[in-house]
Every structure is written in structure tokens, then in C-alpha cells.
Amino acid sequence: MSVLLQTGKVYLLRKQFNNIFSKCIFYRKKSDVSRKFVTFDEIVALRRAEARRSLVVQVNSESSFNELHGYCSKYASINDIHHYRNSGGEHFMLIEFNSEENLKDVLKSCSSHQKDVDVMGVQSPFLWFRASSGVREKYEQSIKQLAVKDGSKSVNEEVLYEELLNCDSVSDQIQMLYDRTVLNDIGVRLRYMVARQLEVVFSSLYANIRVQPFGSSVNGFGRMGCDLDLVLSNNLDEHNLISFVTQSSQKHRLVYQEKKSEGARSPSQRHMELLGALLELRVPGAGRVQRILNARVPIVKYSHELADVDCDLCCNNTSGVYMSELLWALGALDARVRPLTGAVRSWARAVALTNAHPGRWLTNFPLTLLVLFFLQQKQSGPILPSLNYLISLAGKEDIRVAEENLNCTFLRDLNKLPTDSYSQNDDDLQTLLFKFFEFYSQFEFQDKAISINEGRAIRKPNSLPLYVVNPLEQSLNVSRNVSYEECERLRLEVRNAAWHLESCLDGHKSDDWGILGLVEQKSSRGLKKLLRVGNSHRLVSVKDLFKDNDDVEPSTEGIRSKMEKFKKVDKLTDTNKEKKSEMRFKNSQTAREVFRIRRNKLI
């Protein structure tokens, strides 16, 4: 409810029912109407329950809906069917049944394995719809319709540009950018289906396991097409573990024999090596498996072709789940947090401050912490509380301990948070974005470290160019890979962005007004500005840009003489109407740019 009740701004109501958080409003009990916030654990439980009663079926096209619905509805009741296509153009339908028992009835009654000597059967929630043999059964037209068609289709950049260009304010632009690019409902469902598939396959080898998504897929800051981080962990949570130590050890005397890891490699490396082999041999849809076993946290990377998502699987890294829970909680406190973070991430990607490949650049995680840290500042009223304040309010039910006795305790139920500890100013998104750039253009990176634990700048413990404290492991710097050059470029780019937003205050709308000048790729921004004619998207022919009717032969003349000759020829074409160039431009800026290209070509 926080998204809808935390603010009175009307523009925040737009398209909010597509994100993960507002989805849970429809599942809220009547006794919970006084609660403003839903906990992260409730979100996870809801999504896992959806995955347990769902199947993903490959079909011929979206027109297969009526036949698939009629066939499955003979055996069970169906809630919804969602349609999507992967990057290969193949069609899939995600079917959610009324209950897990309905799903089991369908699998028992009408599912089978392939009769192929080269294929070993495996249980999986990913299936395909085979064409009927003999006379095709006719089904009545279903009353139900597809809940979503082409649910995973990415937003068209040209359409998005037009929508952003026609917004009334920069705040509306920021909100619309978030609405159009945020990870939607079927994107989240598919990620939990991938986790469910691994649980089903791995359960034949491991007991009490749990495969859970973490990272941008579940923390509320994910975009369409974002990677999926997965963790395989023991299903015994902290409360069950305490019960096991205090009670079960006394009552239950039969204990399973366990296999201990042997050899030079660590247990996690050995397990990840085995999981990589299972992904290659036993998991439908898994491809391009890559084992990275010597990292601080060993992982296996693979691509899930059926769900169209790239995955990173690790083992027992529960601190990543708790970090996702923390980011979820801070993002849910105020409706402006996630759109603002999305705008900053888009800007950083456009100016190449972040990069898809690892290296000396910033990543999205420390960049998100920069935004959260800014929103904790008290100059104009804090929007977010510090992590230390959340820790001080934590109770026994909030205690969490991750691997290596890492304390991940903080307040989970945000309804217990005093209302005067967050959302203490009414700045709109445009003002907040400008203040963000202004804040970091003046920040003393050489002496200060950023810590959302304290909510204020602290002294740097070393001489690294950029120091962003890991909230749960405070001895670690999550930006230690950032080079001095990239840190300086960060200072330069935030200053440039602040100047750009300040220039938009006059209300004049150009082709790059508002965030349009911030989120377009810097490498193509000049070309796009060159090729746009007015508000249309008609393009100048590329061959016309290099068309030269001057018939200037290459020579050994100096640059100065060539420039004088070019000016003389250009002046001659201006005075003689009949010899004028065939090129026509409605935009003077385009004409000047073409003149520059022709001049450079001549030189």
C-alpha cells in the first residue's frame, strides 16, 4: 500500500499495478487494511506459491490459447494464462492453476515424457504442447482471455522517446521512464519459475533445499531483461535451526549420515562443480554453462533459453538475500525512491559510468547505494532513515544470521517505523534528481566514504578513489574496483547533468529537454540530434551526408589551400541558384553539421 498511500501525487498512480509490490494488494487480508507496508517475506511467499501452482508450456503461437485452455481446464481450474516470446521468437504460455493439487492432477492426467533413447526423463515445470494425433478435438471459445500477450516484449525506444517528449514535466518523465522499464509481473513470475525448476531437479540429490532469487529481480529496482541471481541454501531457517539444537537433538535420536567434502577444493567449489554438470545434463532450457569457482563466492553462470534470462547460481550466499530485503524495504518506504534510482541508473548507463562487463567501472549496486545515501541527508528533511536506526528498532523476530556469522538483523516490519523518520520533504522527482547531481558534484570523494548505515559521510579508512560501505559487511568496500579516472569522470558527469537539468527550468522543450538529454546513449546522442528534423523521426539519407558534387581530386595541397578552395566552391554554389546542391534541409543545425562532415571529408 505504500506506493499508493504514501503520497498524494496523482502521477504516481499511473501503471503501478504492474509492479511486484502492488500485485500483493489484491492478496491482502481484510484484517490487514490498516497496514501500509507488506514485508519482503510475504512477497517471497506469495511468489513461491504462484510458482508451485504454475507451468510454462511452449506453444505454436498465441492463437493456441483456446486449445490449451480447453485441454487443461478438463482436468483442473485455471486462474490465468500469460503469453510471452523468448529472444528466439518461440511462443510460451505460463499457466497458473487454482492450487498446487490442480497442477498435480494435470501432470498426472495429461503429461508424458519423450520416447527418445537419447533423452533421460526429468520432472520440470517447463513443458511443450504437442499437436493432437488423429481428429483434433474442438473446444468451445473460452470466456477467459489471455491475461498478458507478449509480456516479455521490451519497450520500443522510439515510442518511449515520443512519450517522454510529450510529458508535461521532468517529474512525469522520470515516473514514465520507471513505469515503462520496470520488471513487470510476468518477468518476476518467470524468474521464480526458474528457481522452482532448480528446486525440483536438485531435490533428488539434496534434502531441505531452497532456491531463491535475489538481487535486482526481487529488490524492486529491476529492469526488463535484468539478470537473475539465484542462491541454493538449506531450507532450515534460523528459528528451525534453534529448535533443532534445543529440542530435536533430545527427541530425535536417528540422525542421517552425511557425506563430508574431501580434497583440496572447498565444499562450495565441489558443490558448484556438480551443479554445473547437472545444469548441462538435467535442466531443460539451461545452456552456455560457465563455472567460476575461484571467485570469493563461487558461481555458475548459465542462460535459460526457455525463460529468456541469464542466471548466476551460487550456494549458501544468504547475505545476498538479506541485502535484497534491505533494498526492498528502503524502496518501499517512499514512492519516489525507485523511480529516482531508475533514472540515475539510466543516466549512468548512457554516459558509460556503468558497464555490462566487469572492470574499473561503477556497478548498479554501489550506484543504488549512492541514491539511498543522498535520500538520507537531513538538509531538506530525510526521505529515508539510516540502517543503524532500523537496527535499533529490531526485535527478536528480526534476527538473521548469514554465513560466517554475519549479522543481518534490522527491522523487517516497516509498519513499526515512526512516521517522522521518513518522507520528511515533499520535493518532486525533478527537484530530487537535480539535488542528487548537485550533491555529488560537491561531495569530497577524496576524504569521505559513503555509508547508509550512518546516513552521513564518514572518514575513508584507506586511499581508494571511491569508498562505498557494504551495509551488511561494513569492512568491505563495494566500489573498490573503481579507478581514479572513473571516479573523476563521475564528478564531471554529475556536474554536467546538473547543468543540463538547470537549463530546463526555463520551460523550453527541445529534442533533449529534461531527462531525454540524460538517458540517451552518449555515443549516439549527437547523431540522433543531427538526424531528427523537428519533432518527426524522418532521417537524412546517409549517402547524402557524404555526397560530393565538387569533384575535388586528391592532391598534395596543404590544408589551408584546401579550406580556401572549399570556401570558394561553397560561395559559388550559394550565389548561383542553378548550381545549387540537390540536398535540402529543413533544419539549419542539420545543414551546418553536413557542412562540417563534407569539410572534414575534403581535408
XYZ file of C-alpha atoms in Angstrom:
603
model
C 0.000 0.000 0.000
C 2.956 2.325 0.477
C 3.104 3.162 -3.210
C -0.493 4.322 -3.207
C -0.882 5.826 0.248
C 2.491 7.373 0.925
C 1.965 10.348 -1.350
C -0.883 12.350 -2.757
C 0.739 12.973 -6.130
C -1.585 11.805 -8.864
C 1.125 10.856 -11.356
C 2.350 8.099 -9.046
C -0.877 6.164 -9.547
C -0.091 5.551 -13.192
C 0.782 1.953 -14.106
C 1.620 0.996 -10.530
C -0.382 -2.223 -10.656
C 2.195 -3.764 -12.940
C 4.971 -3.919 -10.381
C 5.661 -6.550 -7.783
C 4.611 -4.627 -4.738
C 1.156 -3.503 -5.848
C 0.433 -7.053 -7.009
C 0.233 -8.035 -3.346
C -2.556 -5.565 -2.638
C -5.019 -7.948 -4.228
C -3.907 -10.738 -1.884
C -4.213 -8.645 1.289
C -6.497 -9.960 4.006
C -9.331 -7.736 5.196
C -7.842 -7.756 8.682
C -4.678 -6.120 7.286
C -6.255 -2.990 5.793
C -4.623 -0.770 8.420
C -1.119 -1.879 7.355
C 0.701 0.370 4.947
C 3.582 -1.982 4.115
C 3.935 -5.618 3.135
C 7.055 -7.426 4.313
C 9.617 -8.907 1.970
C 8.956 -12.395 3.348
C 5.271 -12.057 2.436
C 6.217 -11.082 -1.111
C 8.544 -14.076 -1.439
C 5.953 -16.465 -0.003
C 3.350 -15.179 -2.474
C 5.641 -15.577 -5.471
C 6.840 -19.035 -4.438
C 3.220 -20.176 -4.018
C 2.440 -18.876 -7.522
C 5.383 -20.821 -8.949
C 4.345 -24.062 -7.216
C 0.935 -23.980 -8.933
C 2.175 -22.823 -12.360
C 3.513 -24.412 -15.547
C 5.305 -22.907 -18.548
C 4.161 -24.528 -21.809
C 5.730 -23.936 -25.214
C 3.051 -23.489 -27.901
C 2.860 -22.799 -31.619
C 1.570 -19.214 -31.264
C -0.704 -17.047 -29.155
C -3.642 -18.479 -31.116
C -3.047 -21.786 -29.287
C -4.601 -20.238 -26.188
C -8.133 -21.567 -26.702
C -6.971 -25.130 -27.390
C -4.512 -25.176 -24.476
C -7.061 -23.682 -22.092
C -9.750 -26.136 -23.170
C -7.411 -29.112 -22.851
C -6.080 -28.235 -19.369
C -9.398 -26.997 -17.972
C -10.828 -30.524 -18.396
C -8.596 -31.644 -15.520
C -8.191 -28.553 -13.349
C -9.357 -24.995 -12.744
C -7.183 -22.252 -14.250
C -6.616 -18.812 -12.763
C -4.797 -17.044 -15.600
C -2.669 -17.680 -18.669
C 0.180 -15.301 -19.575
C 1.792 -15.271 -23.025
C 5.366 -14.294 -23.870
C 8.040 -14.880 -26.503
C 11.723 -15.503 -25.969
C 14.532 -13.908 -27.969
C 14.328 -16.767 -30.485
C 10.717 -15.886 -31.336
C 9.284 -19.034 -29.735
C 5.898 -18.729 -28.029
C 5.210 -19.755 -24.427
C 2.254 -19.625 -22.067
C 2.561 -19.501 -18.304
C -0.481 -21.222 -16.784
C -1.400 -20.510 -13.162
C -3.812 -23.063 -11.681
C -6.059 -22.511 -8.678
C -3.993 -24.747 -6.407
C -0.931 -26.957 -6.332
C -3.223 -30.001 -6.217
C -4.796 -28.867 -9.527
C -1.355 -28.761 -11.098
C -0.546 -32.265 -9.859
C -3.836 -33.527 -11.312
C -2.980 -32.068 -14.710
C 0.535 -33.554 -14.709
C -0.825 -36.929 -13.621
C -3.612 -36.987 -16.213
C -2.148 -35.492 -19.373
C 1.653 -35.189 -19.225
C 4.267 -37.587 -20.601
C 7.968 -37.820 -21.374
C 9.513 -38.105 -24.821
C 10.192 -41.598 -26.116
C 13.758 -40.998 -27.202
C 16.728 -43.213 -26.389
C 18.996 -40.128 -26.204
C 16.812 -38.347 -23.637
C 16.545 -39.233 -19.949
C 13.239 -38.117 -18.445
C 13.219 -35.334 -15.859
C 10.485 -33.660 -13.819
C 10.281 -29.958 -14.618
C 7.649 -27.184 -14.703
C 8.669 -26.415 -18.312
C 6.716 -28.441 -20.929
C 5.578 -28.180 -24.572
C 2.144 -28.623 -26.125
C 2.200 -31.441 -28.664
C -0.107 -31.395 -31.676
C -3.055 -33.754 -31.355
C -2.899 -37.054 -33.230
C -5.854 -38.085 -35.361
C -9.027 -35.998 -35.303
C -8.470 -32.714 -33.491
C -10.887 -32.107 -30.668
C -12.872 -28.891 -30.944
C -13.158 -26.680 -27.865
C -15.713 -24.001 -27.206
C -14.497 -20.438 -27.231
C -13.181 -19.699 -23.765
C -14.701 -16.873 -21.738
C -11.258 -16.208 -20.327
C -8.787 -14.148 -22.297
C -5.027 -14.038 -22.188
C -4.013 -12.104 -19.081
C -0.927 -10.814 -20.919
C 0.154 -11.011 -24.550
C 3.854 -10.615 -25.411
C 4.518 -9.980 -21.736
C 8.301 -10.002 -22.036
C 8.465 -7.643 -25.012
C 10.923 -4.855 -24.377
C 9.848 -1.248 -24.753
C 10.358 0.387 -28.149
C 12.922 3.166 -27.732
C 11.376 5.396 -30.380
C 7.919 5.090 -28.826
C 9.370 5.740 -25.375
C 11.176 8.807 -26.713
C 7.919 10.244 -28.046
C 6.132 9.561 -24.760
C 8.889 11.221 -22.743
C 8.980 14.149 -25.165
C 5.249 14.756 -24.682
C 5.335 14.695 -20.871
C 4.317 17.867 -19.068
C 7.221 17.929 -16.610
C 10.551 16.290 -15.843
C 8.926 14.557 -12.866
C 6.418 12.951 -15.220
C 9.281 11.888 -17.459
C 11.073 10.170 -14.587
C 7.923 8.375 -13.473
C 7.071 7.283 -17.023
C 10.613 6.007 -17.623
C 10.287 3.866 -14.500
C 6.808 2.609 -15.439
C 7.883 1.602 -18.957
C 11.137 -0.149 -17.994
C 10.491 -1.709 -14.572
C 10.488 -5.514 -14.379
C 6.855 -6.481 -14.907
C 4.698 -9.202 -13.380
C 5.433 -11.957 -15.885
C 9.147 -11.171 -15.664
C 9.035 -11.836 -11.930
C 6.879 -14.945 -12.392
C 9.351 -16.423 -14.881
C 12.265 -15.847 -12.533
C 10.510 -17.684 -9.739
C 9.646 -20.462 -12.215
C 13.360 -20.874 -12.984
C 14.060 -21.116 -9.245
C 11.241 -23.640 -8.884
C 12.689 -25.735 -11.710
C 16.058 -25.965 -9.959
C 14.379 -26.971 -6.689
C 12.532 -29.807 -8.460
C 15.652 -31.088 -10.243
C 18.079 -30.723 -7.318
C 15.696 -32.211 -4.739
C 16.652 -35.691 -5.951
C 20.197 -35.097 -4.659
C 19.772 -32.621 -1.793
C 17.365 -32.599 1.152
C 15.818 -29.471 2.720
C 16.963 -27.239 -0.133
C 15.585 -23.886 -1.189
C 16.436 -21.985 -4.382
C 15.583 -18.319 -4.055
C 16.067 -15.332 -6.380
C 17.859 -12.275 -5.033
C 19.294 -9.082 -6.427
C 17.524 -6.770 -8.865
C 14.928 -9.415 -9.775
C 13.299 -9.134 -6.345
C 14.532 -5.949 -4.657
C 12.170 -3.645 -6.588
C 14.895 -1.926 -8.645
C 14.994 -4.413 -11.538
C 14.534 -3.541 -15.204
C 13.077 -5.610 -18.018
C 15.682 -8.128 -19.131
C 17.796 -7.925 -15.967
C 19.890 -10.939 -14.936
C 18.649 -13.453 -12.384
C 20.736 -14.159 -9.266
C 19.908 -17.435 -7.513
C 21.091 -18.954 -4.234
C 20.847 -22.611 -3.244
C 20.600 -22.850 0.540
C 19.465 -25.155 3.328
C 15.753 -24.747 3.992
C 16.333 -24.705 7.766
C 15.885 -21.069 8.740
C 17.191 -19.574 11.959
C 14.094 -20.432 14.002
C 14.091 -24.039 12.813
C 17.805 -24.283 13.480
C 17.384 -23.136 17.087
C 14.538 -25.624 17.519
C 16.714 -28.367 16.086
C 19.549 -27.666 18.513
C 17.369 -27.357 21.630
C 14.610 -29.913 21.071
C 15.179 -32.222 18.130
C 18.581 -33.329 19.364
C 16.896 -34.601 22.513
C 13.792 -36.215 20.988
C 15.008 -37.490 17.606
C 17.807 -39.994 18.086
C 18.085 -41.226 14.492
C 20.317 -38.843 12.532
C 21.129 -39.113 8.832
C 24.684 -39.948 7.833
C 26.105 -37.112 5.748
C 28.891 -37.012 3.178
C 31.722 -34.652 4.037
C 33.707 -32.979 1.282
C 37.192 -34.285 0.623
C 40.067 -32.976 -1.460
C 41.825 -29.659 -1.940
C 38.779 -27.733 -3.101
C 36.323 -26.166 -0.677
C 32.857 -27.755 -0.226
C 31.184 -24.861 -2.022
C 33.500 -25.281 -5.028
C 32.798 -29.013 -5.197
C 29.041 -28.472 -4.965
C 29.060 -25.745 -7.612
C 31.056 -28.008 -9.915
C 28.375 -30.688 -9.508
C 25.546 -28.195 -10.030
C 27.203 -27.033 -13.250
C 27.202 -30.617 -14.538
C 23.531 -31.022 -13.554
C 22.625 -27.826 -15.414
C 24.295 -29.150 -18.544
C 22.755 -32.644 -18.365
C 19.453 -32.447 -16.478
C 17.917 -28.953 -16.596
C 15.753 -28.230 -19.684
C 16.467 -24.836 -21.187
C 19.856 -24.350 -19.499
C 22.696 -23.548 -21.898
C 26.095 -21.854 -22.115
C 27.049 -23.084 -18.643
C 30.173 -21.430 -17.255
C 31.755 -22.327 -13.893
C 33.550 -19.560 -11.969
C 34.838 -21.497 -8.976
C 37.802 -19.391 -7.816
C 35.812 -16.254 -7.017
C 35.209 -15.149 -3.425
C 31.709 -16.576 -3.867
C 31.883 -19.439 -6.421
C 29.112 -19.196 -9.004
C 27.817 -20.973 -12.094
C 26.588 -18.745 -14.924
C 24.133 -20.041 -17.488
C 21.462 -18.875 -19.890
C 17.897 -20.132 -19.601
C 16.652 -20.186 -23.182
C 13.024 -21.040 -22.361
C 12.588 -18.205 -19.854
C 14.933 -15.928 -21.838
C 17.027 -14.859 -18.861
C 20.710 -15.045 -17.891
C 21.286 -16.632 -14.484
C 24.014 -16.665 -11.803
C 23.725 -19.538 -9.312
C 25.618 -19.613 -6.012
C 25.489 -21.741 -2.883
C 24.667 -20.650 0.705
C 25.179 -16.929 -0.007
C 22.167 -15.900 2.080
C 23.633 -12.448 2.738
C 22.627 -11.571 -0.838
C 19.008 -12.402 0.006
C 19.113 -10.213 3.126
C 20.678 -7.395 1.108
C 17.792 -7.650 -1.356
C 15.393 -7.495 1.588
C 17.055 -4.317 2.848
C 16.865 -2.622 -0.555
C 13.251 -3.714 -0.901
C 12.374 -2.172 2.464
C 14.074 1.155 1.693
C 12.462 1.297 -1.750
C 9.008 0.626 -0.289
C 9.223 3.423 2.292
C 8.668 6.211 -0.223
C 7.170 6.102 -3.719
C 9.897 8.369 -5.121
C 12.856 6.105 -4.282
C 12.585 3.561 -7.093
C 11.758 5.974 -9.975
C 14.633 8.236 -8.902
C 17.026 5.288 -8.722
C 15.874 4.086 -12.126
C 16.544 7.499 -13.660
C 20.036 7.653 -12.137
C 20.838 4.152 -13.380
C 19.658 5.026 -16.899
C 21.768 8.186 -16.862
C 24.859 6.292 -15.664
C 24.425 3.704 -18.395
C 24.014 6.422 -21.052
C 27.253 8.199 -20.104
C 29.099 4.847 -19.713
C 29.709 5.187 -15.980
C 28.369 1.639 -15.666
C 29.228 -1.214 -17.971
C 27.764 -4.646 -18.637
C 31.235 -6.179 -18.314
C 33.244 -6.247 -15.069
C 36.142 -3.845 -14.806
C 37.101 -0.493 -13.319
C 33.569 0.933 -13.677
C 30.762 1.501 -11.211
C 28.111 -1.199 -10.936
C 24.409 -0.762 -10.259
C 24.711 -1.851 -6.625
C 27.024 0.958 -5.375
C 25.163 3.391 -7.630
C 21.904 2.448 -5.870
C 23.614 2.988 -2.512
C 24.636 6.471 -3.678
C 20.976 7.319 -4.303
C 19.838 5.884 -0.955
C 22.599 7.773 0.858
C 21.541 11.044 -0.765
C 17.925 10.460 0.322
C 19.108 10.061 3.933
C 20.556 13.579 4.109
C 18.887 15.918 6.584
C 19.406 19.288 4.895
C 15.878 19.441 3.493
C 14.361 16.636 5.556
C 15.366 12.957 5.221
C 13.303 10.728 2.972
C 14.903 7.525 4.259
C 16.202 6.538 7.730
C 19.687 5.204 8.337
C 20.291 1.470 8.597
C 21.538 1.895 12.167
C 18.149 3.334 13.083
C 16.412 0.285 11.597
C 18.763 -1.956 13.573
C 17.949 -0.129 16.806
C 14.223 -0.866 16.317
C 14.694 -4.571 15.502
C 13.118 -7.231 17.732
C 13.754 -10.908 18.270
C 11.683 -11.807 15.219
C 14.045 -9.710 13.054
C 17.248 -11.564 13.982
C 19.005 -13.019 10.920
C 22.487 -14.529 10.792
C 24.031 -15.331 7.405
C 27.098 -17.374 6.528
C 30.271 -16.839 8.585
C 28.118 -15.474 11.456
C 27.311 -12.312 9.513
C 24.706 -10.300 11.441
C 21.914 -9.209 9.077
C 19.451 -8.004 11.706
C 17.281 -4.939 11.050
C 13.609 -4.003 11.344
C 11.573 -6.085 8.888
C 8.044 -4.810 9.541
C 8.061 -1.200 8.339
C 4.661 -0.608 9.926
C 6.529 -0.303 13.248
C 8.631 2.560 11.915
C 7.717 6.032 13.311
C 6.231 8.210 10.573
C 8.547 11.118 11.397
C 11.617 9.050 10.422
C 10.954 9.032 6.661
C 9.355 11.091 3.848
C 10.127 14.370 5.583
C 10.065 16.554 2.469
C 7.700 16.973 -0.465
C 10.222 17.554 -3.279
C 9.092 16.227 -6.616
C 11.225 13.853 -8.688
C 12.694 16.621 -10.837
C 13.918 18.512 -7.770
C 15.321 15.361 -6.190
C 17.212 14.399 -9.347
C 18.728 17.875 -9.642
C 19.692 17.868 -5.948
C 21.250 14.416 -6.371
C 23.572 15.658 -9.105
C 24.295 18.861 -7.205
C 25.043 16.912 -4.000
C 27.637 14.625 -5.570
C 29.192 17.380 -7.667
C 30.275 18.911 -4.332
C 30.964 15.675 -2.429
C 34.527 15.208 -1.100
C 35.266 11.769 -2.539
C 38.957 12.077 -1.714
C 38.341 12.265 2.050
C 34.862 10.904 2.733
C 33.205 7.492 2.484
C 29.528 6.818 1.836
C 27.663 4.776 4.441
C 23.907 4.219 4.522
C 24.482 2.632 7.941
C 25.293 6.045 9.412
C 23.296 8.125 6.953
C 26.176 10.607 6.801
C 29.630 10.829 5.287
C 32.383 9.147 7.313
C 36.160 9.273 7.086
C 37.714 6.997 4.475
C 39.731 4.145 6.022
C 42.086 3.978 3.018
C 43.138 5.882 -0.089
C 40.921 4.173 -2.654
C 39.321 6.680 -5.070
C 35.729 5.781 -4.146
C 34.607 4.161 -0.899
C 31.021 2.903 -0.522
C 30.497 0.842 2.614
C 28.781 -2.523 2.243
C 25.726 -2.153 4.526
C 25.832 -5.729 5.862
C 29.612 -6.278 5.776
C 30.931 -2.893 6.817
C 34.574 -3.908 6.449
C 34.069 -4.216 2.675
C 34.090 -1.503 0.035
C 31.594 -2.359 -2.713
C 33.301 0.109 -5.099
C 36.896 -0.977 -4.578
C 37.230 -1.811 -8.281
C 36.502 1.787 -9.383
C 39.608 3.502 -10.745
C 40.718 7.058 -10.049
C 39.865 8.072 -13.630
C 36.324 6.712 -13.325
C 35.812 8.486 -10.006
C 36.891 11.767 -11.569
C 34.609 11.124 -14.515
C 31.744 10.557 -12.063
C 32.351 14.036 -10.618
C 32.442 15.514 -14.117
C 29.292 13.764 -15.329
C 27.166 14.689 -12.292
C 28.210 18.306 -12.789
C 27.242 18.176 -16.462
C 23.906 16.555 -15.603
C 23.160 19.251 -13.022
C 23.857 21.962 -15.610
C 21.573 20.236 -18.112
C 18.659 19.996 -15.676
C 19.172 23.597 -14.611
C 18.918 24.684 -18.233
C 15.476 23.023 -18.434
C 13.982 25.336 -15.814
C 13.015 27.925 -18.430
C 10.248 25.601 -19.642
C 11.502 25.459 -23.251
C 11.070 21.949 -24.729
C 13.750 20.912 -27.204
C 14.618 17.490 -28.598
C 16.661 16.679 -25.496
C 14.772 18.516 -22.766
C 14.502 17.011 -19.297
C 15.867 13.521 -18.861
C 15.976 12.927 -22.627
C 19.370 14.598 -22.642
C 20.479 12.373 -19.785
C 19.305 8.869 -20.673
C 20.192 8.732 -24.386
C 23.429 6.926 -25.136
C 26.216 9.497 -25.234
C 27.866 7.894 -28.263
C 24.701 8.245 -30.380
C 23.236 11.391 -28.828
C 24.883 13.760 -31.331
C 23.858 11.620 -34.294
C 20.244 11.389 -33.088
C 20.095 15.154 -32.623
C 21.545 15.557 -36.118
C 19.089 13.213 -37.828
C 15.901 14.399 -36.112
C 14.063 17.003 -38.178
C 11.737 18.963 -35.920
C 9.606 16.586 -33.867
C 9.462 13.906 -36.577
C 11.758 10.903 -36.931
C 12.417 11.245 -40.662
C 16.084 10.560 -41.250
C 18.501 12.141 -43.694
C 19.894 9.544 -46.075
C 23.377 8.545 -45.010
C 24.632 8.623 -48.607
C 23.558 12.285 -48.842
C 25.805 13.160 -45.927
C 28.851 12.155 -47.957
C 27.602 13.184 -51.385
C 30.116 15.469 -53.002
C 29.451 17.162 -56.352
C 32.614 19.230 -56.223
C 34.723 16.541 -57.956
C 37.738 17.541 -55.962
C 40.646 15.295 -56.886
C 43.075 14.177 -54.194
C 46.213 16.248 -54.228
C 49.207 17.143 -52.146
C 47.894 20.618 -51.379
C 48.115 21.899 -47.821
C 45.149 22.102 -45.501
C 44.914 25.878 -45.729
C 44.712 25.859 -49.533
C 42.093 23.090 -49.433
C 39.992 25.053 -46.935
C 40.180 28.173 -49.137
C 39.196 26.129 -52.186
C 36.266 24.584 -50.288
C 35.028 28.002 -49.165
C 35.352 29.363 -52.693
C 33.354 26.494 -54.187
C 30.705 26.765 -51.421
C 30.376 30.526 -52.034
C 29.979 29.925 -55.737
C 27.112 27.457 -55.184
C 25.354 29.952 -52.906
C 25.434 32.773 -55.497
C 24.426 30.668 -58.489
C 20.912 29.312 -57.898
C 21.040 26.945 -60.839
C 24.176 25.207 -59.488
C 22.860 24.785 -56.013
C 23.339 21.368 -54.343
C 20.467 18.903 -54.567
C 20.370 18.471 -50.748
C 17.533 20.206 -48.913
C 17.355 20.533 -45.133
C 14.512 21.937 -43.064
C 16.770 22.185 -40.042
C 19.648 24.692 -40.012
C 21.537 22.658 -37.425
C 21.453 19.651 -39.774
C 22.779 21.781 -42.631
C 25.676 23.065 -40.508
C 26.552 19.547 -39.425
C 26.528 18.269 -43.012
C 28.780 21.181 -43.981
C 31.220 20.117 -41.260
C 31.192 16.478 -42.425
C 31.847 17.459 -46.039
C 34.633 19.786 -44.940
C 36.307 17.077 -42.865
C 35.976 14.632 -45.729
C 37.703 17.051 -48.073
C 40.531 17.661 -45.611
